[in-house]
Amino acid sequence: MDPLKDPGIVIESVRLLQAHIEMGDPGAPKKYNLRLIDLSRAEFNDGKDLNVMAFFDIMHGVEKPLFRFTCGFLVHYTRQEGANMQWKDFSLAMALAHIVPYLREYVSNMTNRLPVPVLLLDPINTSTMVADYEQRKRQAEEPKAGASHPKPP
């Protein structure tokens, strides 16, 4: 890919797919732990389109959270005719960087409607977030792989 040329990839839409928000412990500390809990991509339309889905848990692992908050987004991309960038070169971290502003706005907007302080998410390193997700996914799959191959007596 020529870095001086337009990559030829266009964001067609970013959509909220699902959300679950409910009050938890009103006396709980005002803290959160944003975690990427699912991430997937799918090419279609003979490689002209790409969908990336990302799901988040805003209070992941927080004991007795102030509130519970999970949500998922879908971003739909198209590749223009003669595009400079191929889908294989388009990273999940880049797609996540496109989703994060929508996540940030949604979280602050929804918490503004709850009887809690408005939550403004700290800056997010999407490359680190994707790497952490992929490492956890590999670790979760390791025991499954070992279980399918019984150890000899």
Short mmCIF file of C-alpha atoms in Angstrom, two decimals:
data_model
loop_
_atom_site.label_atom_id
_atom_site.label_comp_id
_atom_site.label_asym_id
_atom_site.label_seq_id
_atom_site.Cartn_x
_atom_site.Cartn_y
_atom_site.Cartn_z
CA MET A 1 0.00 0.00 0.00
CA ASP A 2 1.27 3.45 -0.91
CA PRO A 3 1.01 5.53 2.32
CA LEU A 4 0.64 8.75 0.29
CA LYS A 5 -2.51 7.55 -1.51
CA ASP A 6 -6.06 7.54 -0.17
CA PRO A 7 -6.72 4.01 1.18
CA GLY A 8 -10.12 3.95 -0.54
CA ILE A 9 -12.03 2.65 2.49
CA VAL A 10 -15.19 4.45 3.57
CA ILE A 11 -17.21 4.19 6.78
CA GLU A 12 -20.80 3.75 5.68
CA SER A 13 -22.35 3.54 9.16
CA VAL A 14 -21.75 2.94 12.85
CA ARG A 15 -24.73 1.44 14.64
CA LEU A 16 -25.57 0.45 18.17
CA LEU A 17 -26.48 -3.26 18.07
CA GLN A 18 -27.39 -3.90 21.67
CA ALA A 19 -27.17 -2.39 25.12
CA HIS A 20 -28.00 -3.34 28.67
CA ILE A 21 -27.92 -0.71 31.42
CA GLU A 22 -29.23 -1.07 34.93
CA MET A 23 -28.58 0.40 38.33
CA GLY A 24 -26.46 -1.60 40.70
CA ASP A 25 -25.30 -0.63 44.18
CA PRO A 26 -25.97 3.10 44.74
CA GLY A 27 -23.36 3.16 47.51
CA ALA A 28 -20.62 1.61 45.36
CA PRO A 29 -17.40 3.46 44.54
CA LYS A 30 -17.52 5.53 41.37
CA LYS A 31 -15.17 3.43 39.25
CA TYR A 32 -15.35 1.52 36.00
CA ASN A 33 -13.29 -1.04 34.08
CA LEU A 34 -13.88 -0.91 30.32
CA ARG A 35 -13.25 -4.26 28.64
CA LEU A 36 -13.64 -5.39 25.04
CA ILE A 37 -15.58 -8.65 25.42
CA ASP A 38 -16.14 -9.65 21.79
CA LEU A 39 -14.74 -8.56 18.44
CA SER A 40 -15.37 -9.94 14.98
CA ARG A 41 -15.10 -9.00 11.33
CA ALA A 42 -16.76 -10.33 8.20
CA GLU A 43 -16.14 -9.51 4.55
CA PHE A 44 -19.01 -9.84 2.10
CA ASN A 45 -20.27 -8.70 -1.28
CA ASP A 46 -17.23 -10.23 -3.02
CA GLY A 47 -14.82 -8.38 -0.74
CA LYS A 48 -16.31 -4.94 -1.36
CA ASP A 49 -17.78 -4.61 2.14
CA LEU A 50 -16.61 -5.28 5.68
CA ASN A 51 -18.54 -5.39 8.94
CA VAL A 52 -16.78 -5.14 12.29
CA MET A 53 -18.68 -5.82 15.52
CA ALA A 54 -17.33 -4.85 18.94
CA PHE A 55 -18.95 -5.51 22.30
CA PHE A 56 -17.97 -3.84 25.57
CA ASP A 57 -18.49 -4.28 29.30
CA ILE A 58 -18.02 -0.91 30.98
CA MET A 59 -17.99 -2.35 34.53
CA HIS A 60 -16.11 -5.59 33.85
CA GLY A 61 -14.98 -7.29 37.03
CA VAL A 62 -16.01 -4.40 39.29
CA GLU A 63 -17.30 -5.95 42.51
CA LYS A 64 -20.70 -4.49 43.44
CA PRO A 65 -20.72 -1.95 40.59
CA LEU A 66 -22.57 1.35 40.78
CA PHE A 67 -24.37 0.24 37.61
CA ARG A 68 -24.12 -2.48 34.95
CA PHE A 69 -23.49 -1.43 31.38
CA THR A 70 -22.78 -3.53 28.30
CA CYS A 71 -23.16 -2.54 24.67
CA GLY A 72 -22.17 -3.53 21.17
CA PHE A 73 -21.58 -1.62 17.94
CA LEU A 74 -21.40 -2.51 14.26
CA VAL A 75 -19.34 -0.49 11.79
CA HIS A 76 -19.93 -1.08 8.09
CA TYR A 77 -17.16 -0.22 5.60
CA THR A 78 -16.98 -0.27 1.83
CA ARG A 79 -13.91 -0.49 -0.36
CA GLN A 80 -13.98 1.80 -3.36
CA GLU A 81 -13.08 0.60 -6.86
CA GLY A 82 -9.28 0.59 -7.18
CA ALA A 83 -8.79 1.07 -3.43
CA ASN A 84 -5.19 1.40 -2.28
CA MET A 85 -5.74 -0.67 0.90
CA GLN A 86 -6.79 -4.32 1.08
CA TRP A 87 -8.98 -5.64 3.91
CA LYS A 88 -6.09 -7.80 5.15
CA ASP A 89 -4.19 -4.55 5.84
CA PHE A 90 -7.13 -2.93 7.64
CA SER A 91 -6.58 -3.74 11.32
CA LEU A 92 -9.19 -4.39 13.97
CA ALA A 93 -7.47 -1.72 16.08
CA MET A 94 -8.21 0.82 13.33
CA ALA A 95 -11.86 -0.24 13.21
CA LEU A 96 -12.04 -0.02 17.00
CA ALA A 97 -10.60 3.50 16.83
CA HIS A 98 -13.58 4.40 14.62
CA ILE A 99 -16.05 2.88 17.11
CA VAL A 100 -14.60 4.41 20.30
CA PRO A 101 -15.97 7.96 19.75
CA TYR A 102 -19.46 6.48 19.43
CA LEU A 103 -18.90 4.36 22.54
CA ARG A 104 -17.60 7.39 24.46
CA GLU A 105 -20.61 9.51 23.49
CA TYR A 106 -23.08 6.72 24.24
CA VAL A 107 -21.63 6.00 27.68
CA SER A 108 -21.62 9.66 28.72
CA ASN A 109 -25.12 10.23 27.32
CA MET A 110 -26.63 7.19 29.05
CA THR A 111 -24.91 7.76 32.40
CA ASN A 112 -26.16 11.35 32.29
CA ARG A 113 -29.67 9.87 32.43
CA LEU A 114 -28.90 7.68 35.48
CA PRO A 115 -28.79 8.86 39.08
CA VAL A 116 -24.98 8.57 39.00
CA PRO A 117 -22.15 10.93 38.03
CA VAL A 118 -21.66 11.19 34.27
CA LEU A 119 -18.99 8.75 33.12
CA LEU A 120 -16.41 10.18 30.74
CA LEU A 121 -14.16 7.42 29.45
CA ASP A 122 -10.41 7.93 29.67
CA PRO A 123 -8.35 7.86 26.46
CA ILE A 124 -8.26 4.37 24.96
CA ASN A 125 -5.36 2.69 23.19
CA THR A 126 -7.25 0.53 20.71
CA SER A 127 -4.17 -1.50 19.73
CA THR A 128 -3.64 -2.50 23.36
CA MET A 129 -7.35 -3.21 23.79
CA VAL A 130 -7.39 -5.55 20.77
CA ALA A 131 -4.15 -7.27 21.85
CA ASP A 132 -5.58 -7.84 25.35
CA TYR A 133 -8.80 -9.25 23.89
CA GLU A 134 -6.92 -11.61 21.54
CA GLN A 135 -4.65 -12.82 24.36
CA ARG A 136 -7.64 -13.57 26.61
CA LYS A 137 -9.35 -15.37 23.72
CA ARG A 138 -6.26 -17.55 23.09
CA GLN A 139 -5.98 -18.35 26.80
CA ALA A 140 -9.65 -19.32 26.96
CA GLU A 141 -9.21 -21.66 23.99
CA GLU A 142 -6.07 -23.39 25.36
CA PRO A 143 -7.85 -25.54 27.97
CA LYS A 144 -10.43 -26.56 25.35
CA ALA A 145 -7.66 -27.75 23.02
CA GLY A 146 -6.05 -29.73 25.86
CA ALA A 147 -9.37 -31.28 26.86
CA SER A 148 -10.00 -32.64 23.39
CA HIS A 149 -6.71 -34.58 23.48
CA PRO A 150 -6.74 -36.84 26.53
CA LYS A 151 -3.40 -37.48 28.14
CA PRO A 152 -2.05 -41.02 27.78
CA PRO A 153 -2.11 -43.10 31.00
#
